[in-house]
Coordinates of C-alpha atoms in Angstrom, one line a residue:
Chain A
M136 CA 26.6 -150.0 -15.2
S137 CA 27.9 -146.5 -14.7
D138 CA 26.0 -143.9 -12.8
M139 CA 25.3 -142.1 -16.0
A140 CA 24.1 -145.2 -17.8
L141 CA 21.7 -145.9 -14.9
L142 CA 20.4 -142.4 -15.0
L143 CA 19.9 -142.6 -18.8
W144 CA 18.1 -145.9 -18.4
A145 CA 15.9 -144.4 -15.7
R146 CA 15.0 -141.4 -17.8
G147 CA 14.4 -143.5 -20.9
P148 CA 13.2 -147.1 -20.9
G149 CA 12.7 -147.1 -17.2
L150 CA 10.2 -144.3 -17.3
Q151 CA 8.4 -145.7 -20.2
I152 CA 8.0 -149.1 -18.6
A153 CA 6.8 -147.4 -15.3
L154 CA 4.3 -145.2 -17.1
T155 CA 2.9 -148.1 -19.1
V156 CA 2.4 -150.2 -16.0
F157 CA 0.9 -147.3 -14.2
I158 CA -1.6 -146.4 -16.9
I159 CA -2.7 -149.9 -17.6
G160 CA -2.9 -150.6 -13.9
M161 CA -4.9 -147.5 -13.2
L162 CA -7.4 -148.3 -16.0
L163 CA -7.7 -151.9 -14.8
K164 CA -8.4 -150.8 -11.2
L165 CA -11.0 -148.2 -12.4
F166 CA -12.6 -150.9 -14.5
E167 CA -12.7 -153.3 -11.5
I168 CA -14.7 -150.7 -9.6
F169 CA -17.0 -149.3 -12.2
S170 CA -17.8 -152.6 -13.8
L171 CA -19.6 -153.6 -10.6
G172 CA -22.1 -150.8 -11.1
R173 CA -24.5 -149.4 -8.6
K174 CA -28.2 -150.0 -8.3
K175 CA -30.4 -147.0 -9.0
D176 CA -32.0 -145.7 -5.8
L177 CA -35.7 -145.8 -6.2
S178 CA -36.6 -143.7 -3.1
T179 CA -37.5 -140.1 -3.7
P180 CA -34.5 -137.9 -3.0
R181 CA -34.8 -134.8 -0.9
P182 CA -34.7 -131.8 -3.2
G183 CA -31.8 -129.5 -3.8
K184 CA -29.0 -131.9 -2.9
A185 CA -28.0 -133.2 -6.4
W186 CA -24.5 -131.7 -6.0
S187 CA -23.7 -133.5 -2.7
G188 CA -21.3 -136.0 -4.3
W189 CA -19.3 -133.4 -5.9
K190 CA -19.3 -131.2 -2.9
T191 CA -18.1 -134.0 -0.7
I192 CA -15.1 -134.6 -3.0
F193 CA -13.9 -131.2 -1.7
S194 CA -15.4 -130.9 1.7
R195 CA -14.0 -134.2 3.0
S196 CA -10.5 -132.7 2.6
L197 CA -11.3 -130.6 5.6
P198 CA -10.8 -132.0 9.1
D199 CA -13.8 -133.2 11.0
R200 CA -14.5 -130.7 13.8
T201 CA -15.4 -133.3 16.4
L202 CA -12.5 -135.6 15.6
L203 CA -9.9 -132.9 15.5
K204 CA -10.1 -132.6 19.3
R205 CA -9.6 -136.4 19.6
T206 CA -7.0 -137.2 17.0
F207 CA -5.0 -134.1 16.4
P208 CA -1.7 -135.9 15.7
T209 CA -3.2 -137.9 12.8
Y210 CA -4.6 -134.8 11.2
L211 CA -1.4 -132.7 11.8
M212 CA 0.9 -135.3 10.3
G213 CA -1.5 -136.2 7.5
Y214 CA -1.9 -132.6 6.3
T215 CA 1.8 -131.8 6.7
F216 CA 2.9 -134.8 4.7
H217 CA 0.3 -134.5 1.9
I218 CA 0.7 -130.8 1.4
G219 CA 4.5 -131.0 1.6
F220 CA 4.5 -133.9 -0.9
F221 CA 2.4 -132.1 -3.4
I222 CA 4.4 -128.8 -3.1
A223 CA 7.6 -130.8 -3.7
L224 CA 6.1 -132.6 -6.6
L225 CA 4.4 -129.7 -8.3
F226 CA 6.3 -126.5 -7.4
F227 CA 9.9 -127.5 -7.5
A228 CA 11.5 -125.8 -10.5
P229 CA 13.2 -128.9 -12.1
H230 CA 9.9 -130.8 -11.8
I231 CA 8.0 -128.1 -13.6
E232 CA 10.7 -128.1 -16.2
L233 CA 10.1 -131.8 -16.7
F234 CA 6.4 -131.4 -17.0
R235 CA 6.9 -128.6 -19.6
K236 CA 9.2 -130.8 -21.7
T237 CA 7.0 -133.9 -21.5
V238 CA 3.4 -132.7 -21.5
G239 CA 4.0 -129.1 -22.6
L240 CA 2.4 -127.6 -19.5
G241 CA 4.2 -125.4 -17.1
W242 CA 3.5 -123.0 -14.2
P243 CA 5.6 -120.7 -11.9
A244 CA 7.8 -122.5 -9.4
L245 CA 8.1 -121.7 -5.7
P246 CA 11.5 -120.5 -4.4
T247 CA 13.8 -123.4 -4.0
T248 CA 14.5 -122.7 -0.3
L249 CA 10.8 -122.8 0.4
V250 CA 10.3 -126.1 -1.4
D251 CA 13.4 -127.4 0.4
G252 CA 12.0 -126.6 3.8
V253 CA 8.6 -128.0 3.0
T254 CA 10.1 -131.2 1.7
L255 CA 12.0 -131.7 4.9
L256 CA 8.8 -131.1 6.9
S257 CA 7.1 -133.7 4.8
I258 CA 9.9 -136.2 5.4
V259 CA 9.7 -135.6 9.1
A260 CA 5.9 -135.9 9.1
L261 CA 6.2 -139.2 7.2
L262 CA 8.8 -140.5 9.7
L263 CA 6.5 -139.5 12.6
M264 CA 3.6 -141.2 10.8
L265 CA 5.5 -144.5 10.7
G266 CA 6.3 -144.1 14.4
Y267 CA 2.7 -143.3 15.2
R268 CA 1.5 -146.3 13.2
L269 CA 3.8 -148.6 15.2
Y270 CA 2.8 -147.0 18.5
H271 CA -1.0 -146.3 18.2
P272 CA -3.0 -149.4 19.1
V273 CA -5.6 -149.0 16.4
K274 CA -3.2 -148.1 13.6
R275 CA -0.9 -150.9 14.6
F276 CA -3.8 -153.3 14.7
L277 CA -5.1 -152.3 11.3
S278 CA -1.7 -152.3 9.6
T279 CA -0.7 -154.8 7.0
F280 CA 2.4 -155.3 4.7
D281 CA 0.7 -152.9 2.3
D282 CA 0.8 -150.1 4.8
Y283 CA 4.6 -150.4 5.4
A284 CA 5.4 -151.0 1.8
S285 CA 3.4 -148.0 0.7
W286 CA 5.2 -146.0 3.3
A287 CA 8.6 -147.0 1.9
L288 CA 7.5 -146.4 -1.6
T289 CA 6.4 -142.8 -0.7
M290 CA 9.4 -142.1 1.5
A291 CA 11.9 -143.1 -1.2
P292 CA 11.3 -140.3 -3.7
L293 CA 11.0 -137.7 -1.1
L294 CA 14.2 -138.7 0.7
S295 CA 16.3 -139.4 -2.5
G296 CA 15.1 -136.1 -4.0
Y297 CA 16.1 -134.2 -0.9
L298 CA 19.5 -135.9 -0.8
A299 CA 20.1 -135.4 -4.5
V300 CA 19.4 -131.7 -4.3
H301 CA 21.8 -131.3 -1.4
H302 CA 24.5 -133.5 -2.9
L303 CA 24.5 -135.7 0.1
L304 CA 25.4 -139.4 0.8
L305 CA 26.0 -140.5 -2.8
P306 CA 27.4 -138.8 -6.0
Y307 CA 24.7 -136.5 -7.5
T308 CA 24.3 -138.5 -10.7
L309 CA 23.7 -141.8 -8.9
M310 CA 21.4 -140.2 -6.3
L311 CA 19.4 -138.5 -9.1
A312 CA 19.1 -141.9 -10.9
I313 CA 17.9 -143.5 -7.6
H314 CA 15.4 -140.6 -7.2
I315 CA 13.9 -141.2 -10.6
L316 CA 13.9 -145.0 -10.2
S317 CA 12.1 -144.6 -6.8
V318 CA 9.4 -142.4 -8.5
E319 CA 9.1 -145.2 -11.2
L320 CA 8.7 -147.8 -8.5
L321 CA 6.0 -145.6 -6.9
L322 CA 4.2 -145.3 -10.2
V323 CA 4.4 -149.1 -10.8
F324 CA 2.9 -150.0 -7.4
M325 CA 0.4 -147.1 -7.1
P326 CA -2.5 -149.0 -8.7
F327 CA -1.9 -152.1 -6.7
T328 CA -1.4 -150.8 -3.2
K329 CA -3.3 -148.5 -0.9
L330 CA -1.6 -145.7 -2.7
F331 CA -4.5 -146.1 -5.2
H332 CA -6.5 -144.1 -2.7
T333 CA -5.0 -141.1 -4.5
V334 CA -7.6 -141.8 -7.2
S335 CA -10.2 -143.9 -5.6
L336 CA -10.9 -141.4 -2.7
F337 CA -12.6 -139.1 -5.2
I338 CA -14.9 -142.0 -6.2
S339 CA -15.5 -142.9 -2.6
R340 CA -16.2 -139.4 -1.5
W341 CA -18.6 -139.0 -4.4
Y342 CA -20.6 -142.1 -3.5
N343 CA -20.7 -141.2 0.2
G344 CA -21.8 -137.6 -0.4
D345 CA -24.3 -138.7 -3.0
A346 CA -25.9 -141.2 -0.6
L347 CA -26.0 -138.7 2.2
G348 CA -27.3 -135.9 0.0
H349 CA -30.0 -138.2 -1.4
K350 CA -31.4 -138.3 2.2
G351 CA -30.9 -134.6 2.7
A352 CA -28.4 -135.4 5.4
R353 CA -25.6 -132.9 6.1
L354 CA -22.3 -133.7 4.6
Chain B
M202 CA -17.6 -175.7 2.4
S203 CA -20.8 -175.9 4.3
A204 CA -24.1 -174.9 2.6
S205 CA -24.7 -172.1 5.0
L206 CA -21.3 -170.6 4.4
E207 CA -21.8 -170.8 0.7
R208 CA -25.2 -169.0 1.2
G209 CA -23.4 -166.3 3.2
L210 CA -20.7 -165.8 0.6
N211 CA -23.3 -165.7 -2.1
A212 CA -25.1 -162.9 -0.3
F213 CA -21.7 -161.0 0.0
R214 CA -21.4 -161.4 -3.8
E215 CA -24.9 -160.2 -4.3
V216 CA -24.3 -156.9 -2.4
M217 CA -20.9 -156.2 -4.0
D218 CA -21.1 -153.0 -6.0
A219 CA -19.0 -150.1 -7.2
P220 CA -19.2 -148.1 -4.0
I221 CA -18.0 -151.0 -1.9
A222 CA -15.1 -151.7 -4.2
S223 CA -14.1 -148.1 -4.2
F224 CA -14.4 -147.9 -0.4
F225 CA -12.1 -151.0 0.1
N226 CA -9.7 -149.5 -2.4
S227 CA -9.6 -146.2 -0.6
C228 CA -9.0 -147.2 3.0
V229 CA -5.5 -146.2 4.1
H230 CA -5.8 -147.6 7.6
C231 CA -5.6 -144.2 9.3
G232 CA -7.9 -145.4 12.1
L233 CA -9.9 -142.2 12.3
C234 CA -13.1 -144.2 12.2
A235 CA -12.3 -145.8 15.5
D236 CA -12.4 -142.4 17.2
A237 CA -15.9 -141.8 15.7
C238 CA -17.3 -145.0 17.0
L239 CA -18.6 -145.1 20.6
F240 CA -17.8 -148.8 20.8
H241 CA -14.2 -148.0 20.4
T242 CA -14.0 -144.7 22.3
E243 CA -15.7 -146.3 25.4
T244 CA -13.8 -149.6 25.4
G245 CA -10.5 -148.7 23.8
D246 CA -10.5 -152.0 22.1
P247 CA -9.1 -151.8 18.5
K248 CA -11.2 -154.6 17.3
Y249 CA -14.2 -152.2 17.4
T250 CA -12.6 -150.1 14.7
P251 CA -15.4 -149.7 12.2
I252 CA -13.5 -150.7 9.0
H253 CA -12.2 -153.8 10.8
K254 CA -15.7 -155.0 11.3
L255 CA -15.8 -155.5 7.5
E256 CA -12.8 -157.7 7.2
P257 CA -14.5 -160.9 5.9
L258 CA -16.3 -158.9 3.2
R259 CA -13.0 -157.2 2.3
K260 CA -11.3 -160.5 1.9
L261 CA -14.0 -161.8 -0.4
W262 CA -13.8 -158.6 -2.4
K263 CA -10.0 -158.8 -2.7
R264 CA -10.1 -162.5 -3.7
E265 CA -12.9 -162.3 -6.2
Y266 CA -13.2 -158.8 -7.4
T267 CA -9.5 -157.6 -7.9
V268 CA -7.1 -158.8 -10.6
L269 CA -4.3 -159.4 -8.1
G270 CA -6.6 -161.3 -5.8
K271 CA -7.9 -163.5 -8.6
L272 CA -4.3 -164.3 -9.7
A273 CA -3.3 -165.1 -6.1
S274 CA -6.2 -167.5 -5.7
L275 CA -5.3 -169.2 -8.9
V276 CA -2.0 -170.3 -7.5
G277 CA -3.5 -171.1 -4.1
L278 CA -2.5 -167.9 -2.3
G279 CA -4.6 -165.2 -0.7
E280 CA -7.0 -165.2 2.2
T281 CA -10.3 -167.1 2.2
V282 CA -13.3 -166.6 4.4
S283 CA -14.3 -169.4 6.8
D284 CA -17.4 -170.2 8.7
V285 CA -15.5 -169.8 12.0
E286 CA -14.4 -166.4 10.9
L287 CA -18.0 -165.3 10.2
E288 CA -19.1 -166.5 13.5
E289 CA -16.2 -164.6 15.2
W290 CA -17.3 -161.5 13.3
S291 CA -20.9 -161.6 14.4
P292 CA -20.4 -159.6 17.6
L293 CA -18.5 -157.0 15.5
V294 CA -21.1 -156.7 12.7
Y295 CA -24.1 -156.8 15.0
D296 CA -23.5 -156.3 18.8
S297 CA -21.1 -153.4 18.3
C298 CA -22.5 -151.5 15.4
T299 CA -25.7 -149.5 15.7
L300 CA -25.4 -148.3 12.1
C301 CA -25.2 -144.8 13.6
G302 CA -23.2 -143.5 10.7
R303 CA -20.6 -141.4 12.5
C304 CA -17.7 -143.3 10.8
T305 CA -19.3 -142.6 7.4
L306 CA -19.3 -138.9 8.2
V307 CA -15.7 -138.6 9.3
C308 CA -13.8 -141.0 7.0
P309 CA -11.3 -138.7 5.2
V310 CA -11.3 -140.8 2.0
G311 CA -15.1 -140.9 2.1
N312 CA -15.8 -144.5 2.9
D313 CA -19.5 -145.2 3.7
I314 CA -18.7 -147.8 6.3
T315 CA -22.3 -147.9 7.6
Y316 CA -23.6 -148.8 4.2
M317 CA -21.1 -151.7 4.0
I318 CA -22.1 -153.0 7.4
R319 CA -25.7 -152.9 6.4
K320 CA -24.8 -154.9 3.3
M321 CA -22.5 -157.3 5.1
R322 CA -25.3 -158.2 7.5
E323 CA -27.1 -159.8 4.5
G324 CA -24.3 -162.3 4.2
M325 CA -24.0 -162.8 8.0
A326 CA -27.7 -163.6 8.3
A327 CA -27.7 -165.9 5.3
A328 CA -24.7 -167.8 6.8
G329 CA -26.7 -168.2 10.1
H330 CA -24.5 -165.9 12.1
A331 CA -27.1 -163.3 13.1
P332 CA -27.6 -163.0 16.9
A333 CA -30.4 -164.9 18.5
G334 CA -32.4 -161.8 19.6
L335 CA -32.7 -160.6 16.0
V336 CA -33.4 -164.1 14.6
E337 CA -36.2 -164.3 17.1
A338 CA -37.6 -160.9 16.1
S339 CA -37.5 -162.0 12.5
R340 CA -39.2 -165.3 13.3
R341 CA -42.0 -163.5 15.0
T342 CA -42.3 -161.2 12.0
I343 CA -42.8 -164.2 9.7
E344 CA -45.1 -166.1 12.1
L345 CA -47.0 -163.4 13.8
G346 CA -46.5 -160.5 11.4
S347 CA -44.8 -158.4 14.1
P348 CA -41.1 -158.4 15.3
M349 CA -42.3 -157.9 18.9
G350 CA -45.2 -160.2 18.6
I351 CA -47.8 -157.4 18.7
K352 CA -51.2 -158.5 17.5
L353 CA -54.0 -156.3 16.2
K354 CA -55.9 -156.7 19.4
A355 CA -53.0 -155.3 21.4
F356 CA -52.8 -152.4 19.1
M357 CA -56.6 -151.7 19.2
A358 CA -56.5 -151.9 23.0
Q359 CA -54.0 -149.0 22.9
V360 CA -56.1 -147.1 20.3
H361 CA -59.2 -147.4 22.6
G362 CA -57.1 -146.5 25.6
Q363 CA -55.9 -143.3 23.9
E364 CA -59.4 -142.5 22.8
E365 CA -60.6 -142.6 26.4
E366 CA -57.6 -140.7 27.5
T367 CA -58.1 -137.8 25.0
G368 CA -61.8 -138.0 24.3
I369 CA -61.0 -138.0 20.6
E370 CA -62.1 -140.7 18.2
I371 CA -59.2 -142.3 16.4
P372 CA -60.2 -143.2 12.9
V373 CA -59.4 -146.8 11.9
D374 CA -59.2 -147.9 8.2
K375 CA -60.8 -144.7 7.0
A376 CA -60.2 -144.5 3.3
G377 CA -59.4 -141.3 1.4
T378 CA -57.8 -139.5 4.3
D379 CA -54.6 -137.5 3.8
Y380 CA -52.4 -139.2 6.4
L381 CA -51.9 -142.8 7.6
V382 CA -50.3 -143.0 11.1
I383 CA -48.2 -146.0 11.9
M384 CA -46.3 -146.6 15.1
S385 CA -43.1 -148.3 16.2
S386 CA -43.5 -151.5 18.2
M387 CA -41.9 -149.8 21.1
E388 CA -44.5 -147.1 21.0
I389 CA -47.4 -149.5 20.9
L390 CA -46.0 -151.4 23.8
G391 CA -44.5 -148.7 26.0
Y392 CA -45.4 -145.2 24.8
P393 CA -49.0 -145.3 23.4
E394 CA -49.4 -141.6 24.5
Y395 CA -47.7 -140.8 21.2
L396 CA -50.9 -141.7 19.4
G397 CA -53.1 -139.7 21.8
S398 CA -50.7 -136.7 21.4
L399 CA -51.0 -136.9 17.6
A400 CA -54.8 -137.1 17.9
R401 CA -54.9 -133.9 19.8
I402 CA -52.5 -132.1 17.6
F403 CA -54.3 -133.3 14.4
R404 CA -57.7 -132.2 15.8
Q405 CA -56.3 -128.7 16.4
A406 CA -54.6 -128.6 13.0
G407 CA -57.6 -130.0 11.2
I408 CA -55.8 -132.9 9.7
S409 CA -57.6 -135.9 8.1
W410 CA -56.0 -139.1 9.2
T411 CA -56.4 -142.7 10.0
V412 CA -54.7 -145.7 11.4
S413 CA -54.8 -149.1 9.7
S414 CA -55.8 -152.5 11.1
E415 CA -53.6 -154.1 8.4
A416 CA -50.4 -152.0 8.9
F417 CA -50.0 -150.4 12.3
E418 CA -46.4 -151.2 13.0
A419 CA -43.4 -149.6 11.4
T420 CA -40.6 -151.5 13.1
N421 CA -38.6 -153.5 10.5
S422 CA -36.4 -156.2 12.0
G423 CA -35.6 -157.4 8.4
I424 CA -33.5 -154.3 7.9
Q425 CA -31.7 -154.7 11.3
I426 CA -30.8 -158.4 10.8
G427 CA -30.1 -157.9 7.1
V428 CA -32.6 -160.1 5.5
S429 CA -34.1 -158.2 2.6
D430 CA -36.9 -160.7 2.0
I431 CA -38.3 -160.1 5.5
A432 CA -37.7 -156.4 5.2
R433 CA -39.6 -156.3 2.0
Q434 CA -42.5 -158.3 3.5
I435 CA -42.8 -155.8 6.4
V436 CA -42.5 -152.7 4.2
S437 CA -45.0 -154.2 1.7
R438 CA -47.6 -154.4 4.4
V439 CA -47.5 -150.7 5.0
V440 CA -47.3 -149.9 1.3
D441 CA -50.3 -152.1 0.5
A442 CA -52.4 -150.7 3.3
A443 CA -51.5 -147.1 2.4
E444 CA -52.2 -147.6 -1.3
Q445 CA -55.5 -149.4 -0.6
L446 CA -56.7 -146.6 1.8
G447 CA -55.5 -144.1 -0.8
V448 CA -53.7 -141.8 1.6
K449 CA -51.4 -139.1 0.4
Y450 CA -48.9 -139.5 3.1
V451 CA -47.7 -142.1 5.6
I452 CA -46.3 -140.6 8.8
S453 CA -43.2 -142.4 10.0
P454 CA -43.3 -142.5 13.8
E455 CA -40.8 -141.5 16.4
C456 CA -38.5 -144.3 15.4
G457 CA -35.1 -143.9 13.7
H458 CA -34.7 -147.1 11.7
A459 CA -38.4 -147.4 10.9
F460 CA -37.9 -144.1 9.1
S461 CA -34.9 -145.4 7.2
A462 CA -36.7 -148.6 6.4
L463 CA -39.8 -146.9 5.1
R464 CA -38.4 -143.7 3.5
W465 CA -35.1 -144.9 2.0
E466 CA -35.0 -148.6 1.8
G467 CA -38.6 -149.4 1.1
P468 CA -38.9 -148.4 -2.5
N469 CA -35.7 -150.3 -3.3
L470 CA -37.0 -153.4 -1.5
I471 CA -40.3 -153.5 -3.4
G472 CA -38.7 -152.3 -6.6
R473 CA -40.8 -149.3 -7.3
P474 CA -41.5 -145.8 -6.0
Y475 CA -44.6 -145.5 -3.7
K476 CA -47.9 -143.9 -4.7
F477 CA -47.8 -141.9 -1.5
E478 CA -45.1 -139.8 0.3
V479 CA -43.4 -140.8 3.5
V480 CA -43.1 -137.9 6.0
H481 CA -41.4 -138.1 9.4
V482 CA -43.6 -136.9 12.2
L483 CA -41.1 -134.2 13.1
E484 CA -41.2 -132.9 9.5
L485 CA -44.9 -132.8 9.6
L486 CA -45.1 -131.1 13.0
D487 CA -42.6 -128.5 12.0
Q488 CA -44.5 -127.8 8.8
L489 CA -47.7 -127.4 10.8
R490 CA -45.8 -125.0 13.1
K491 CA -44.6 -123.0 10.1
D492 CA -48.1 -122.9 8.6
G493 CA -49.5 -121.7 11.9
R494 CA -51.6 -124.8 12.3
L495 CA -49.8 -126.0 15.4
K496 CA -50.6 -123.5 18.2
T497 CA -49.0 -123.9 21.6
E498 CA -49.1 -121.8 24.7
G499 CA -46.7 -121.3 27.5
K500 CA -43.2 -122.7 27.7
T501 CA -41.8 -125.0 30.3
D502 CA -38.9 -123.4 32.2
K503 CA -37.4 -126.8 33.0
A504 CA -34.0 -127.3 31.5
L505 CA -34.4 -129.6 28.5
T506 CA -31.8 -131.3 26.4
L507 CA -32.3 -133.2 23.1
H508 CA -31.0 -136.6 22.0
D509 CA -30.7 -136.8 18.2
P510 CA -31.7 -140.2 16.9
C511 CA -29.0 -141.2 14.3
Q512 CA -31.3 -142.4 11.5
I513 CA -33.5 -139.3 11.8
V514 CA -30.8 -136.7 12.1
R515 CA -27.4 -137.8 10.8
R516 CA -28.8 -140.2 8.2
G517 CA -32.2 -138.6 7.7
G518 CA -31.4 -134.9 7.4
I519 CA -33.9 -133.8 10.0
V520 CA -31.8 -131.5 12.2
A521 CA -33.6 -128.2 12.5
E522 CA -37.1 -129.5 12.9
P523 CA -36.8 -131.0 16.4
R524 CA -35.0 -127.9 17.6
N525 CA -37.7 -125.6 16.3
L526 CA -40.4 -127.7 18.0
V527 CA -38.5 -127.9 21.4
N528 CA -37.8 -124.2 21.3
M529 CA -41.5 -123.6 20.7
V530 CA -42.4 -125.0 24.1
A531 CA -39.3 -124.7 26.2
S532 CA -37.5 -121.7 27.4
D533 CA -34.3 -123.4 28.6
F534 CA -33.2 -125.8 25.8
R535 CA -29.6 -126.9 26.2
E536 CA -27.7 -128.5 23.4
M537 CA -25.4 -131.4 24.3
E538 CA -21.7 -131.4 23.2
D539 CA -21.5 -132.7 19.6
P540 CA -25.2 -132.0 18.8
G541 CA -27.1 -132.6 15.7
M542 CA -25.4 -134.5 12.9
Y543 CA -22.5 -135.3 15.2
N544 CA -24.6 -136.6 18.1
W545 CA -23.5 -139.9 19.8
C546 CA -25.8 -142.9 19.4
C547 CA -27.8 -144.2 22.4
G548 CA -26.0 -147.4 21.8
G549 CA -29.0 -149.5 21.0
G550 CA -29.8 -148.6 17.4
G551 CA -29.6 -150.9 14.3
G552 CA -31.1 -153.8 16.2
V553 CA -28.5 -153.8 19.0
S554 CA -31.2 -153.2 21.7
A555 CA -32.8 -156.6 20.6
I556 CA -29.6 -158.5 21.2
T557 CA -29.6 -159.7 24.8
G558 CA -25.9 -160.8 24.7
A559 CA -24.9 -157.3 23.8
E560 CA -26.4 -155.7 26.9
E561 CA -23.3 -155.4 29.0
L562 CA -21.4 -153.8 26.2
R563 CA -24.4 -151.5 25.5
F564 CA -24.3 -150.2 29.1
K565 CA -20.6 -149.7 28.9
V566 CA -20.7 -147.6 25.8
F567 CA -23.6 -145.6 27.3
R568 CA -21.0 -143.7 29.3
I569 CA -20.5 -141.3 26.4
K570 CA -24.2 -140.5 26.4
K571 CA -24.1 -140.2 30.2
R572 CA -21.3 -137.6 29.9
Q573 CA -23.2 -135.7 27.2
I574 CA -26.3 -135.6 29.3
E575 CA -24.5 -134.6 32.5
G576 CA -22.7 -131.9 30.6
T577 CA -25.9 -130.1 29.9
G578 CA -27.2 -130.1 33.5
A579 CA -30.7 -130.6 32.2
G580 CA -33.1 -132.8 34.1
T581 CA -35.2 -133.8 31.1
M582 CA -34.2 -135.3 27.8
V583 CA -36.3 -135.1 24.7
T584 CA -36.0 -137.5 21.8
A585 CA -37.9 -138.5 18.7
C586 CA -37.3 -142.3 18.7
A587 CA -39.0 -144.8 20.9
N588 CA -36.2 -147.2 20.6
C589 CA -33.6 -144.6 21.6
R590 CA -36.0 -143.6 24.4
N591 CA -36.2 -147.2 25.7
V592 CA -32.4 -147.7 25.5
L593 CA -31.8 -144.3 27.1
E594 CA -34.2 -145.1 29.9
E595 CA -32.4 -148.4 30.6
G596 CA -29.0 -146.6 30.5
L597 CA -30.3 -143.9 32.9
E598 CA -31.6 -146.6 35.2
H599 CA -28.3 -148.6 35.0
Y600 CA -26.3 -145.5 36.0
K601 CA -28.9 -144.4 38.5
M602 CA -29.4 -141.1 36.8
D603 CA -32.6 -139.2 37.5
T604 CA -33.0 -137.7 34.0
R605 CA -36.6 -137.7 32.8
M606 CA -37.5 -138.7 29.3
I607 CA -40.2 -137.5 26.9
G608 CA -41.0 -137.8 23.2
I609 CA -41.2 -134.6 21.2
T610 CA -44.7 -135.2 20.0
E611 CA -45.9 -135.7 23.5
L612 CA -44.0 -132.6 24.7
V613 CA -45.6 -130.5 22.0
A614 CA -49.1 -131.9 22.8
E615 CA -48.6 -131.0 26.4
H616 CA -48.5 -127.4 25.4
L617 CA -51.3 -127.3 22.9
K618 CA -53.4 -124.1 23.1
Q619 CA -56.1 -125.0 25.5
E620 CA -59.3 -123.9 23.7
D621 CA -58.2 -126.0 20.7
A622 CA -56.9 -129.0 22.7
S623 CA -59.6 -129.4 25.3

């Protein structure tokens, strides 16, 4: 198969297969969770805290003040990676062009050099996160195959995208095909690995905040 | 599979719900919860990482509540939970978790780990892997009606003692009063002055109240061990007595988990809301202060610090009240590092203080409290939980610290305006 044929397959059938698995997988996982239900809490809630679940969805994105002083590296790497990843995904001009073509929605892009630098930072953060995972006693202790697989699945699109943009390592067409395929792989596995936290964390935060708010506890 | 293991796994299945499924899905193994847990920070042992304490429950969830897990188990793959494993996990689920809730507060993906530990204990107890100390407490609850084996006579002896001490008659089984006062087992045994202090405060504030000969004890070992049937039995006693007496409020004592048991878990255990309200004594005292019905005079100039009981503060939302009360009677109140909702546990909550085998570990993790206390330079520590107080006193003794301890109610009562209090 030629580079171009691979690229065409990735853009066509490949993407369709990946999106199908992704959507069905996500719906299945959400069904898995919500079908279990939650018992109604019969205790009288403290007043004025009905929004605690929704508030926690946002507030839990901020670092915990008391933990920051204990685990600064985890926070620093975590924020750098996540912010970098989303900037690369959502504010790189060719990506926005793709969204405009497929879903009809577009927004202004950030300058390419900025996205470029941020992507590199994100890649470095992700590399450090792997190193930290292997080095830190608790992280190493907790880690399973899922953690390393999810790391590779996340690193692949970032790295291949960066290499494609800079015409490094492989011919551009092939690298672009690899980039798109790596994104498709990420989509396929997202519902079935810890990468599902991208969706489930909103549910978890809501439940957590709702329970705390019910008791009038601070979030 | 043994019958007891099957009972345990069934209890796991019983507690499985959407929040738990979402929490297990969300964990990214970042390990931040370890740094929020005093059992990890003080030992450095990764096995005390809060989310790891739930591993058997997670395995069951994965196997039976996810499509991939179900497929894997069909072809004989995937992890199963064994009786040996549950036994191994007992020290993690009981000895080294006080249900303090710090991990729940810091988890970036929002996992309520404390909630899951509480639920997991249901399965551990059903499988026969609850620690002896808690099993004994539960047995006493069933046989004697009290986790610490306190009988009515012992309680009445304390009531009479406090009547003599204060010169105030303490109403027993008086129907139609506004408030029913119950005590924690630890208060009845070790700190009966709580009752006398309340009697003096209530006389000044003109509050109509009573104690009950049917329900005088709030401590709920059923919650701690994770047996809802026993928990329900203990809560029901208070509910029945309160509703028979027709009181408007039941005052939860200076006890953290008793408040959780009565205020939050109780209605869910008995399957209906109460016909009365549960108010924590700190909430009531602070309300009396706001209404001008609690009148004190003078302030101690001794340096005081405050230990926040987890279930009252972090998991009960009562943060400002104890501070208002302490500031009312003390001129040199010093906050610890990480105060209020972030405070570190005494190390003996959630039933841990009843587990004799966990004592060495408890003293080890007390070092964080020791540092907190020493950081303030205060010679007196105030708290609002008799269990915390007992655990703290043991820790202070263990480390030969000369910090004095006092309950808030007692502290406030010491400063009651004289003409009203005499």
